[in-house]
C-alpha positions as a LaTeX table, in Angstrom:
\begin{tabular}{lrrr}
\hline
Residue & $x$ (\AA) & $y$ (\AA) & $z$ (\AA) \\
\hline
Met1 & 70.91 & $-62.09$ & $-92.99$ \\
Ala2 & 69.03 & $-59.86$ & $-90.58$ \\
Ser3 & 66.80 & $-61.29$ & $-87.88$ \\
Arg4 & 63.10 & $-60.58$ & $-88.08$ \\
His5 & 63.54 & $-58.24$ & $-85.10$ \\
Glu6 & 66.22 & $-56.27$ & $-86.97$ \\
Ala7 & 64.10 & $-56.29$ & $-90.14$ \\
Arg8 & 61.14 & $-54.84$ & $-88.24$ \\
Arg9 & 63.36 & $-52.07$ & $-86.86$ \\
Gln10 & 64.68 & $-51.37$ & $-90.34$ \\
Ala11 & 61.12 & $-51.17$ & $-91.69$ \\
Leu12 & 60.19 & $-48.82$ & $-88.83$ \\
Asp13 & 63.13 & $-46.56$ & $-89.71$ \\
Ile14 & 62.15 & $-46.40$ & $-93.38$ \\
Leu15 & 58.46 & $-45.87$ & $-92.68$ \\
Tyr16 & 59.20 & $-43.27$ & $-90.00$ \\
Gln17 & 61.42 & $-41.36$ & $-92.43$ \\
Ala18 & 58.70 & $-41.49$ & $-95.06$ \\
Asp19 & 56.05 & $-40.23$ & $-92.62$ \\
Ile20 & 58.22 & $-37.38$ & $-91.31$ \\
Thr21 & 59.23 & $-36.21$ & $-94.79$ \\
Gly22 & 55.89 & $-36.86$ & $-96.50$ \\
Ala23 & 57.61 & $-39.18$ & $-98.99$ \\
Asp24 & 56.31 & $-42.41$ & $-100.42$ \\
Pro25 & 57.73 & $-45.30$ & $-98.35$ \\
Thr26 & 58.75 & $-47.24$ & $-101.45$ \\
Glu27 & 60.70 & $-44.18$ & $-102.64$ \\
Val28 & 62.52 & $-43.97$ & $-99.29$ \\
Leu29 & 63.27 & $-47.69$ & $-99.56$ \\
Arg30 & 64.68 & $-47.17$ & $-103.06$ \\
Glu31 & 66.85 & $-44.29$ & $-101.82$ \\
Trp32 & 68.21 & $-46.43$ & $-98.99$ \\
Arg33 & 69.15 & $-49.19$ & $-101.40$ \\
Glu34 & 70.71 & $-46.75$ & $-103.90$ \\
Ala35 & 72.79 & $-45.34$ & $-101.06$ \\
Gly36 & 74.20 & $-48.82$ & $-100.52$ \\
Arg37 & 72.26 & $-49.68$ & $-97.38$ \\
Lys38 & 71.32 & $-53.32$ & $-97.21$ \\
Val39 & 67.62 & $-53.77$ & $-96.56$ \\
Ser40 & 66.48 & $-57.26$ & $-95.66$ \\
Arg41 & 63.81 & $-59.04$ & $-97.67$ \\
Phe42 & 61.43 & $-59.05$ & $-94.69$ \\
Ala43 & 61.92 & $-55.29$ & $-94.12$ \\
Arg44 & 61.18 & $-54.65$ & $-97.81$ \\
Glu45 & 58.06 & $-56.83$ & $-97.51$ \\
Leu46 & 56.86 & $-54.88$ & $-94.46$ \\
Val47 & 57.52 & $-51.49$ & $-96.07$ \\
Gly48 & 55.75 & $-52.49$ & $-99.27$ \\
Gly49 & 52.84 & $-54.02$ & $-97.40$ \\
Val50 & 52.32 & $-51.03$ & $-95.12$ \\
Ala51 & 52.63 & $-48.64$ & $-98.07$ \\
Ala52 & 50.02 & $-50.60$ & $-100.04$ \\
Cys53 & 47.59 & $-50.86$ & $-97.11$ \\
Val54 & 48.15 & $-47.60$ & $-95.22$ \\
Ala55 & 44.54 & $-46.40$ & $-95.57$ \\
Glu56 & 43.20 & $-49.75$ & $-94.32$ \\
Leu57 & 45.72 & $-49.81$ & $-91.46$ \\
Asp58 & 44.95 & $-46.24$ & $-90.41$ \\
Glu59 & 41.24 & $-46.99$ & $-90.39$ \\
Leu60 & 41.86 & $-50.06$ & $-88.23$ \\
Ile61 & 44.08 & $-48.12$ & $-85.83$ \\
Gly62 & 41.57 & $-45.28$ & $-85.66$ \\
Glu63 & 38.75 & $-47.67$ & $-84.81$ \\
His64 & 40.72 & $-49.09$ & $-81.87$ \\
Ala65 & 42.57 & $-45.99$ & $-80.59$ \\
Glu66 & 39.91 & $-44.80$ & $-78.20$ \\
Glu67 & 39.64 & $-41.00$ & $-78.21$ \\
Trp68 & 42.65 & $-40.64$ & $-80.55$ \\
Thr69 & 42.76 & $-39.97$ & $-84.26$ \\
Val70 & 45.60 & $-41.41$ & $-86.31$ \\
Pro71 & 46.96 & $-37.97$ & $-87.30$ \\
Arg72 & 47.17 & $-37.00$ & $-83.59$ \\
Leu73 & 49.37 & $-40.00$ & $-82.73$ \\
Ala74 & 53.09 & $-39.48$ & $-82.30$ \\
Val75 & 54.77 & $-40.38$ & $-85.60$ \\
Val76 & 56.83 & $-43.15$ & $-84.03$ \\
Asp77 & 53.77 & $-44.68$ & $-82.35$ \\
Arg78 & 51.77 & $-44.44$ & $-85.57$ \\
Thr79 & 54.58 & $-46.14$ & $-87.49$ \\
Ile80 & 54.90 & $-48.95$ & $-84.93$ \\
Leu81 & 51.13 & $-49.51$ & $-84.99$ \\
Arg82 & 51.02 & $-49.60$ & $-88.79$ \\
Val83 & 53.73 & $-52.26$ & $-89.00$ \\
Ala84 & 52.20 & $-54.37$ & $-86.22$ \\
Cys85 & 48.66 & $-54.09$ & $-87.62$ \\
Tyr86 & 49.96 & $-55.06$ & $-91.05$ \\
Glu87 & 51.50 & $-58.18$ & $-89.54$ \\
Leu88 & 48.39 & $-59.02$ & $-87.51$ \\
Val89 & 46.09 & $-58.72$ & $-90.52$ \\
His90 & 48.28 & $-59.76$ & $-93.44$ \\
Gln91 & 50.88 & $-62.09$ & $-91.90$ \\
Pro92 & 48.73 & $-64.71$ & $-90.17$ \\
Asp93 & 51.67 & $-67.11$ & $-89.70$ \\
Thr94 & 53.44 & $-64.69$ & $-87.37$ \\
Pro95 & 52.33 & $-65.44$ & $-83.79$ \\
Thr96 & 50.17 & $-62.72$ & $-82.27$ \\
Ala97 & 52.27 & $-62.61$ & $-79.11$ \\
Val98 & 55.43 & $-62.00$ & $-81.16$ \\
Val99 & 53.87 & $-59.13$ & $-83.12$ \\
Ile100 & 52.55 & $-57.43$ & $-80.00$ \\
Asp101 & 55.73 & $-58.00$ & $-77.96$ \\
Glu102 & 57.94 & $-56.57$ & $-80.72$ \\
Ala103 & 55.70 & $-53.52$ & $-81.10$ \\
Val104 & 55.47 & $-52.84$ & $-77.36$ \\
Arg105 & 59.22 & $-53.22$ & $-76.98$ \\
Ala106 & 59.81 & $-50.82$ & $-79.89$ \\
Ala107 & 57.40 & $-48.30$ & $-78.39$ \\
Lys108 & 59.15 & $-48.45$ & $-75.01$ \\
Glu109 & 62.60 & $-48.11$ & $-76.59$ \\
Leu110 & 61.79 & $-45.52$ & $-79.25$ \\
Ser111 & 58.96 & $-43.56$ & $-77.63$ \\
Thr112 & 57.77 & $-43.61$ & $-74.00$ \\
Glu113 & 56.70 & $-46.10$ & $-71.36$ \\
Asp114 & 53.14 & $-44.80$ & $-71.80$ \\
Ser115 & 53.43 & $-45.51$ & $-75.52$ \\
Gly116 & 54.17 & $-49.14$ & $-74.71$ \\
Arg117 & 50.90 & $-49.48$ & $-72.81$ \\
Phe118 & 49.00 & $-47.53$ & $-75.46$ \\
Val119 & 50.35 & $-49.69$ & $-78.31$ \\
Asn120 & 49.65 & $-52.86$ & $-76.32$ \\
Gly121 & 46.02 & $-51.85$ & $-75.74$ \\
Ile122 & 45.34 & $-51.03$ & $-79.38$ \\
Leu123 & 47.05 & $-54.15$ & $-80.70$ \\
Gly124 & 45.25 & $-56.35$ & $-78.18$ \\
Arg125 & 41.92 & $-55.11$ & $-79.49$ \\
Val126 & 43.01 & $-55.41$ & $-83.14$ \\
Ala127 & 44.26 & $-58.96$ & $-82.55$ \\
Gln128 & 41.00 & $-60.02$ & $-80.90$ \\
Glu129 & 39.06 & $-58.78$ & $-83.88$ \\
Ser130 & 41.37 & $-59.79$ & $-86.73$ \\
Arg131 & 42.58 & $-63.13$ & $-85.43$ \\
Ala132 & 39.40 & $-64.39$ & $-83.77$ \\
\hline
\end{tabular}
């Protein structure tokens, strides 16, 4: 059984692949599973949730990404923000600090140090609004 941290990373990989290739995330998920890759239940939940709510999530990100549009964001940053915003809005039992910490850590490891600060700022504003 994968940890929630590992499941988030798995969801990021699937969603990133879908964004880069222009594929539907649930199709990429299906392809992964058909190829014999184990995908945790939580990763499947995140992929399905983000796929179902992508327009809502992009609007939320766009409202809080000062002077940036969602299409202008680096794909990895956009993917990290979508997963974290999905959790903040649709997974109220997950502690805010955990969601933000995981996203910032992913941004620092997968993107740039500046991305970590950028992601933190957006998610802080989203959390204030959505979890007030």
